[in-house]
Amino acid sequence: MSVEEDKQQVVNQRKDHKERQWGITVAVVLVALLISWALESRWAQDIWQGLWYQPSVGMQEIRDSLELTGKGERIFAATQPVLEGKDDFNAHCESYDREVSLLGCYTEGKVYVYEVETESLRPSNKVTTAHELLHAVWERLSESERKEIEGWLKQVEVENREWFEEELEAYAEGDKLEEMYTRAGTKLRDLPEELEKHYAKYFANRAKIVDFYEEYQAPFQELQDELERLEKEIVSERTEIIRQRDEYENRGTSLSAQVRVFNSRASVPGGFRSEAEFQRERNALLKEEEDLEKLRNEVNTRIDENNARIEEYEKIRESLGELSDAMNSNVEKIEKTQEGEI
């Protein structure tokens, strides 16, 4: 090999070395950029966090029932929802208010759901999970997206003003829009088409979630309807009882006066023009006395029946309270004591 050829080989080697160095540098920069993008990208963060999520059997059942889209699945896995008993749930969600039934929370990127175990109320676990998932979605929305959604929600609010006032009465003004978003998406059946399309990005069948909501609300509504029916009957009967009792007392006072007059006339010779007149007026008084006794029995029967309605009303109120307590993580269950225990 000539000297010229040796020189050319050295040049080529140096060129190859520089190209490899340049390739390595570019690769390092690309990896750095990719890492930087991943650290900044919520999508990448969600994918990463979701890789480590293993739902419990109960939460997997809820996950399947919600019929999430791919986007919904990604956020669901990233938030790692868990069903919890009262102690763990209260600690995670800082729920210690006996008067407030908190069923779930989204905090520090995680979803926690209080496990309601009463069979008729178990669908609430699904609705709560969907509700908290929408809090996670809201956190990921841009300001422009939130502004657009706000316009749709204002339309919903106009059509459901009384419902929203009741649902949001415990929330500060700054939190109401987000709560409207999570509640409309899980509890209201009829929504504007644009808002429905938005929720469809996360739930393939949002109506099914509303079904779950109506299912666990049904026992409450049934008891509430029965309370309202009984209340109307109790008030109506009470009015009639008072009317009949007043009638009984007035007729009784009148009868007593008539009896005194009758007895006074009977004690005086010639007080009655004939035996027939005596018997006729006596029979009339006896008939009024008999009718008053029937009225007294009728009033007492109505009082007993209305008292029975009041007892039933109180029992239903107690049942309604027990249902509410079943959905409150701060209610301590009282175990039945054995006979002889204090």
Short mmCIF file of C-alpha atoms in Angstrom, two decimals:
data_model
loop_
_atom_site.label_atom_id
_atom_site.label_comp_id
_atom_site.label_asym_id
_atom_site.label_seq_id
_atom_site.Cartn_x
_atom_site.Cartn_y
_atom_site.Cartn_z
CA MET A 1 0.00 0.00 0.00
CA SER A 2 1.33 3.40 -0.97
CA VAL A 3 1.82 6.35 1.33
CA GLU A 4 -1.05 8.17 -0.39
CA GLU A 5 -3.35 5.25 0.19
CA ASP A 6 -2.36 5.14 3.86
CA LYS A 7 -3.16 8.81 4.21
CA GLN A 8 -6.56 8.34 2.54
CA GLN A 9 -7.38 5.43 4.87
CA VAL A 10 -6.58 7.56 7.92
CA VAL A 11 -8.78 10.36 6.57
CA ASN A 12 -11.62 7.91 5.99
CA GLN A 13 -11.27 6.48 9.48
CA ARG A 14 -11.37 9.96 11.01
CA LYS A 15 -14.43 10.77 8.90
CA ASP A 16 -16.21 7.57 10.01
CA HIS A 17 -15.33 8.35 13.63
CA LYS A 18 -16.75 11.85 13.37
CA GLU A 19 -19.91 10.51 11.73
CA ARG A 20 -20.35 7.95 14.51
CA GLN A 21 -19.81 10.66 17.11
CA TRP A 22 -22.33 12.86 15.34
CA GLY A 23 -24.82 9.97 15.18
CA ILE A 24 -24.36 9.27 18.89
CA THR A 25 -24.81 12.96 19.71
CA VAL A 26 -27.99 13.15 17.66
CA ALA A 27 -29.31 9.98 19.31
CA VAL A 28 -28.54 11.35 22.79
CA VAL A 29 -30.26 14.63 21.95
CA LEU A 30 -33.30 12.79 20.57
CA VAL A 31 -33.50 10.61 23.69
CA ALA A 32 -33.17 13.69 25.88
CA LEU A 33 -35.91 15.43 23.93
CA LEU A 34 -38.07 12.32 24.16
CA ILE A 35 -37.52 12.11 27.92
CA SER A 36 -38.26 15.81 28.27
CA TRP A 37 -41.44 15.43 26.23
CA ALA A 38 -42.49 12.41 28.28
CA LEU A 39 -41.95 14.32 31.50
CA GLU A 40 -44.03 17.22 30.18
CA SER A 41 -46.68 15.15 28.37
CA ARG A 42 -49.72 14.19 30.43
CA TRP A 43 -50.46 11.46 27.89
CA ALA A 44 -47.06 9.87 28.46
CA GLN A 45 -47.37 10.28 32.22
CA ASP A 46 -50.76 8.57 32.13
CA ILE A 47 -49.37 5.66 30.12
CA TRP A 48 -46.47 5.28 32.54
CA GLN A 49 -48.61 5.44 35.68
CA GLY A 50 -51.17 3.07 34.23
CA LEU A 51 -48.54 0.39 33.62
CA TRP A 52 -48.33 -0.31 37.36
CA TYR A 53 -52.07 -0.46 38.07
CA GLN A 54 -53.67 -3.74 39.13
CA PRO A 55 -57.35 -3.22 40.06
CA SER A 56 -59.08 -5.33 42.68
CA VAL A 57 -61.78 -7.76 41.58
CA GLY A 58 -64.46 -5.26 42.63
CA MET A 59 -62.85 -2.36 40.83
CA GLN A 60 -62.27 -4.45 37.71
CA GLU A 61 -65.99 -5.21 37.69
CA ILE A 62 -66.71 -1.49 37.89
CA ARG A 63 -64.14 -0.80 35.17
CA ASP A 64 -65.85 -3.25 32.83
CA SER A 65 -69.33 -1.93 33.60
CA LEU A 66 -68.38 1.68 32.74
CA GLU A 67 -67.58 0.73 29.12
CA LEU A 68 -64.67 3.14 28.84
CA THR A 69 -63.16 4.24 25.54
CA GLY A 70 -59.42 3.97 24.96
CA LYS A 71 -58.99 7.51 26.25
CA GLY A 72 -61.14 6.74 29.26
CA GLU A 73 -59.17 3.55 29.94
CA ARG A 74 -55.89 5.45 29.86
CA ILE A 75 -57.03 8.02 32.43
CA PHE A 76 -58.75 5.35 34.53
CA ALA A 77 -55.55 3.30 34.79
CA ALA A 78 -53.47 6.42 35.46
CA THR A 79 -55.67 7.42 38.41
CA GLN A 80 -55.50 3.86 39.83
CA PRO A 81 -59.00 3.81 41.41
CA VAL A 82 -59.49 1.73 44.58
CA LEU A 83 -62.51 0.64 46.59
CA GLU A 84 -61.93 1.27 50.29
CA GLY A 85 -63.52 0.65 53.67
CA LYS A 86 -64.33 3.58 55.90
CA ASP A 87 -61.00 3.92 57.75
CA ASP A 88 -58.75 3.96 54.67
CA PHE A 89 -61.24 6.02 52.69
CA ASN A 90 -61.66 8.64 55.43
CA ALA A 91 -57.89 8.94 55.72
CA HIS A 92 -57.30 9.33 51.98
CA CYS A 93 -60.23 11.70 51.39
CA GLU A 94 -60.03 13.48 54.76
CA SER A 95 -63.70 12.67 55.33
CA TYR A 96 -64.63 13.15 58.99
CA ASP A 97 -67.93 15.04 58.81
CA ARG A 98 -70.85 12.97 60.14
CA GLU A 99 -73.33 15.24 58.36
CA VAL A 100 -71.78 14.87 54.89
CA SER A 101 -71.93 11.64 52.87
CA LEU A 102 -68.72 11.68 50.83
CA LEU A 103 -68.57 8.73 48.45
CA GLY A 104 -65.35 9.41 46.57
CA CYS A 105 -62.50 11.78 45.97
CA TYR A 106 -59.81 12.54 43.40
CA THR A 107 -56.70 13.67 45.20
CA GLU A 108 -53.02 13.76 44.27
CA GLY A 109 -53.83 12.13 40.95
CA LYS A 110 -55.57 9.10 42.49
CA VAL A 111 -59.23 8.07 42.75
CA TYR A 112 -60.61 6.68 46.01
CA VAL A 113 -64.14 5.25 46.27
CA TYR A 114 -65.97 4.42 49.49
CA GLU A 115 -67.27 0.87 49.09
CA VAL A 116 -71.02 0.88 49.70
CA GLU A 117 -71.95 -2.70 50.57
CA THR A 118 -75.76 -2.52 50.85
CA GLU A 119 -76.89 -4.54 47.84
CA SER A 120 -79.55 -2.13 46.56
CA LEU A 121 -77.04 0.74 46.75
CA ARG A 122 -74.02 -0.97 45.22
CA PRO A 123 -74.53 0.71 41.79
CA SER A 124 -73.45 3.92 43.55
CA ASN A 125 -69.88 2.56 43.54
CA LYS A 126 -69.95 2.62 39.73
CA VAL A 127 -71.41 6.11 39.53
CA THR A 128 -68.93 7.44 42.09
CA THR A 129 -66.00 5.97 40.14
CA ALA A 130 -67.26 7.56 36.92
CA HIS A 131 -67.79 10.86 38.75
CA GLU A 132 -64.24 10.91 40.12
CA LEU A 133 -62.86 9.86 36.73
CA LEU A 134 -64.47 12.97 35.26
CA HIS A 135 -62.66 15.07 37.86
CA ALA A 136 -59.44 13.58 36.48
CA VAL A 137 -60.60 14.37 32.94
CA TRP A 138 -61.39 17.95 33.94
CA GLU A 139 -57.89 18.36 35.32
CA ARG A 140 -56.49 17.33 31.94
CA LEU A 141 -58.64 19.72 29.88
CA SER A 142 -57.19 22.93 28.46
CA GLU A 143 -58.64 26.31 29.39
CA SER A 144 -60.19 26.64 25.94
CA GLU A 145 -61.86 23.23 26.30
CA ARG A 146 -63.21 24.16 29.72
CA LYS A 147 -64.56 27.42 28.36
CA GLU A 148 -66.38 25.61 25.58
CA ILE A 149 -67.81 23.07 28.02
CA GLU A 150 -68.92 25.88 30.33
CA GLY A 151 -71.20 27.21 27.58
CA TRP A 152 -72.85 23.81 27.17
CA LEU A 153 -73.23 23.38 30.92
CA LYS A 154 -74.92 26.77 31.26
CA GLN A 155 -77.57 25.51 28.86
CA VAL A 156 -77.99 22.38 30.97
CA GLU A 157 -78.23 24.48 34.12
CA VAL A 158 -81.07 26.56 32.70
CA GLU A 159 -83.03 23.38 31.99
CA ASN A 160 -82.24 21.82 35.39
CA ARG A 161 -81.85 24.84 37.65
CA GLU A 162 -83.63 23.45 40.72
CA TRP A 163 -81.77 20.15 40.48
CA PHE A 164 -78.39 21.85 40.23
CA GLU A 165 -79.15 24.20 43.12
CA GLU A 166 -79.78 21.19 45.34
CA GLU A 167 -76.79 19.24 44.03
CA LEU A 168 -74.33 22.12 44.38
CA GLU A 169 -75.56 23.90 47.51
CA ALA A 170 -72.56 22.71 49.58
CA TYR A 171 -69.92 23.87 47.06
CA ALA A 172 -68.04 27.13 46.84
CA GLU A 173 -68.70 29.24 43.75
CA GLY A 174 -65.29 28.48 42.27
CA ASP A 175 -65.88 24.72 42.44
CA LYS A 176 -69.37 24.66 40.97
CA LEU A 177 -68.47 24.50 37.28
CA GLU A 178 -66.31 21.38 37.72
CA GLU A 179 -69.00 19.77 39.88
CA MET A 180 -71.64 20.57 37.27
CA TYR A 181 -69.41 18.84 34.74
CA THR A 182 -68.96 15.65 36.79
CA ARG A 183 -72.61 15.44 37.92
CA ALA A 184 -74.19 16.20 34.55
CA GLY A 185 -72.06 13.49 32.99
CA THR A 186 -73.09 10.81 35.48
CA LYS A 187 -76.63 11.73 36.54
CA LEU A 188 -78.51 13.57 33.79
CA ARG A 189 -79.97 11.63 30.89
CA ASP A 190 -80.68 14.41 28.38
CA LEU A 191 -77.76 16.66 27.45
CA PRO A 192 -76.88 18.94 24.50
CA GLU A 193 -75.45 17.05 21.54
CA GLU A 194 -72.04 18.76 21.78
CA LEU A 195 -71.69 17.89 25.46
CA GLU A 196 -72.81 14.31 24.80
CA LYS A 197 -70.10 14.00 22.14
CA HIS A 198 -67.56 15.28 24.63
CA TYR A 199 -68.44 12.66 27.25
CA ALA A 200 -68.42 10.03 24.49
CA LYS A 201 -64.64 10.50 24.28
CA TYR A 202 -64.42 8.73 27.64
CA PHE A 203 -67.60 6.63 27.97
CA ALA A 204 -68.86 4.48 25.12
CA ASN A 205 -72.28 4.26 26.74
CA ARG A 206 -72.86 7.17 29.14
CA ALA A 207 -76.58 6.34 29.41
CA LYS A 208 -75.60 3.16 31.24
CA ILE A 209 -74.00 5.23 33.99
CA VAL A 210 -77.22 7.21 34.34
CA ASP A 211 -79.01 3.85 34.63
CA PHE A 212 -76.74 2.97 37.56
CA TYR A 213 -77.51 6.33 39.17
CA GLU A 214 -81.27 5.87 38.82
CA GLU A 215 -80.95 2.29 40.07
CA TYR A 216 -79.40 3.24 43.40
CA GLN A 217 -81.63 6.28 43.73
CA ALA A 218 -84.77 4.14 43.30
CA PRO A 219 -84.89 2.86 46.92
CA PHE A 220 -84.58 6.44 48.19
CA GLN A 221 -87.26 7.68 45.79
CA GLU A 222 -89.62 4.83 46.66
CA LEU A 223 -89.38 5.60 50.37
CA GLN A 224 -89.65 9.34 49.75
CA ASP A 225 -92.79 8.87 47.65
CA GLU A 226 -94.31 6.71 50.40
CA LEU A 227 -93.48 9.38 52.98
CA GLU A 228 -95.17 12.05 50.91
CA ARG A 229 -98.25 9.87 50.40
CA LEU A 230 -98.51 9.13 54.13
CA GLU A 231 -97.95 12.76 55.07
CA LYS A 232 -100.85 13.85 52.87
CA GLU A 233 -103.10 11.16 54.35
CA ILE A 234 -102.08 12.01 57.91
CA VAL A 235 -102.74 15.72 57.46
CA SER A 236 -106.06 15.08 55.69
CA GLU A 237 -107.22 12.59 58.33
CA ARG A 238 -106.12 14.86 61.14
CA THR A 239 -108.28 17.65 59.71
CA GLU A 240 -111.27 15.30 59.47
CA ILE A 241 -110.68 13.96 62.98
CA ILE A 242 -110.64 17.47 64.40
CA ARG A 243 -113.87 18.28 62.53
CA GLN A 244 -115.62 15.14 63.79
CA ARG A 245 -114.34 15.60 67.32
CA ASP A 246 -115.66 19.15 67.39
CA GLU A 247 -118.98 17.87 66.05
CA TYR A 248 -119.08 15.20 68.74
CA GLU A 249 -118.34 17.69 71.52
CA ASN A 250 -120.91 20.22 70.24
CA ARG A 251 -123.62 17.58 69.83
CA GLY A 252 -122.73 16.12 73.21
CA THR A 253 -123.12 19.51 74.87
CA SER A 254 -126.41 20.03 73.10
CA LEU A 255 -127.66 16.54 74.10
CA SER A 256 -126.77 17.13 77.73
CA ALA A 257 -128.80 20.33 77.72
CA GLN A 258 -131.75 18.58 76.05
CA VAL A 259 -131.61 15.73 78.59
CA ARG A 260 -131.71 18.21 81.47
CA VAL A 261 -134.78 19.93 79.96
CA PHE A 262 -136.43 16.55 79.32
CA ASN A 263 -135.80 15.36 82.86
CA SER A 264 -137.05 18.64 84.25
CA ARG A 265 -140.30 18.35 82.29
CA ALA A 266 -140.70 14.67 83.19
CA SER A 267 -140.47 15.51 86.91
CA VAL A 268 -143.41 17.91 86.71
CA PRO A 269 -146.98 16.60 86.30
CA GLY A 270 -148.28 17.68 82.92
CA GLY A 271 -144.81 18.41 81.61
CA PHE A 272 -145.74 16.42 78.52
CA ARG A 273 -149.11 16.67 76.85
CA SER A 274 -149.30 12.90 76.35
CA GLU A 275 -147.49 9.63 76.86
CA ALA A 276 -146.91 9.51 73.16
CA GLU A 277 -145.11 12.88 73.24
CA PHE A 278 -143.00 11.70 76.20
CA GLN A 279 -141.95 8.52 74.41
CA ARG A 280 -141.30 10.34 71.13
CA GLU A 281 -138.95 12.88 72.72
CA ARG A 282 -137.31 10.21 74.88
CA ASN A 283 -136.68 8.02 71.84
CA ALA A 284 -135.22 11.00 69.97
CA LEU A 285 -132.78 11.63 72.83
CA LEU A 286 -131.85 7.95 73.00
CA LYS A 287 -131.31 7.93 69.23
CA GLU A 288 -129.03 10.99 69.45
CA GLU A 289 -127.12 9.33 72.28
CA GLU A 290 -126.74 6.20 70.14
CA ASP A 291 -125.61 8.25 67.14
CA LEU A 292 -123.08 10.10 69.29
CA GLU A 293 -121.67 6.80 70.52
CA LYS A 294 -121.24 5.68 66.92
CA LEU A 295 -119.55 8.99 66.11
CA ARG A 296 -117.26 8.62 69.13
CA ASN A 297 -116.26 5.10 68.01
CA GLU A 298 -115.72 6.33 64.46
CA VAL A 299 -113.49 9.18 65.64
CA ASN A 300 -111.50 6.84 67.88
CA THR A 301 -111.07 4.36 65.02
CA ARG A 302 -109.85 7.13 62.74
CA ILE A 303 -107.44 8.28 65.46
CA ASP A 304 -106.07 4.73 65.82
CA GLU A 305 -105.71 4.36 62.06
CA ASN A 306 -103.97 7.72 61.77
CA ASN A 307 -101.65 6.87 64.64
CA ALA A 308 -100.79 3.68 62.73
CA ARG A 309 -99.98 5.83 59.68
CA ILE A 310 -97.76 8.03 61.85
CA GLU A 311 -95.93 4.95 63.15
CA GLU A 312 -95.47 3.71 59.59
CA TYR A 313 -94.25 7.17 58.58
CA GLU A 314 -91.63 7.11 61.35
CA LYS A 315 -90.50 3.61 60.37
CA ILE A 316 -90.07 4.70 56.74
CA ARG A 317 -88.13 7.76 57.88
CA GLU A 318 -85.92 5.42 59.89
CA SER A 319 -85.43 3.18 56.84
CA LEU A 320 -84.58 6.24 54.75
CA GLY A 321 -82.06 7.25 57.40
CA GLU A 322 -80.54 3.77 57.37
CA LEU A 323 -80.11 3.95 53.60
CA SER A 324 -78.42 7.32 53.96
CA ASP A 325 -76.19 5.98 56.74
CA ALA A 326 -75.15 3.08 54.50
CA MET A 327 -73.62 5.68 52.19
CA ASN A 328 -71.81 7.60 54.93
CA SER A 329 -68.28 6.50 55.80
CA ASN A 330 -68.49 8.29 59.17
CA VAL A 331 -71.43 6.34 60.58
CA GLU A 332 -70.47 3.73 63.11
CA LYS A 333 -72.52 0.54 62.89
CA ILE A 334 -74.10 -0.60 66.15
CA GLU A 335 -73.81 -4.33 66.54
CA LYS A 336 -76.74 -6.23 68.08
CA THR A 337 -75.99 -7.17 71.68
CA GLN A 338 -76.55 -10.63 73.11
CA GLU A 339 -79.37 -11.18 75.54
CA GLY A 340 -78.33 -10.08 79.00
CA GLU A 341 -75.63 -7.70 77.80
CA ILE A 342 -75.76 -4.00 78.55
#
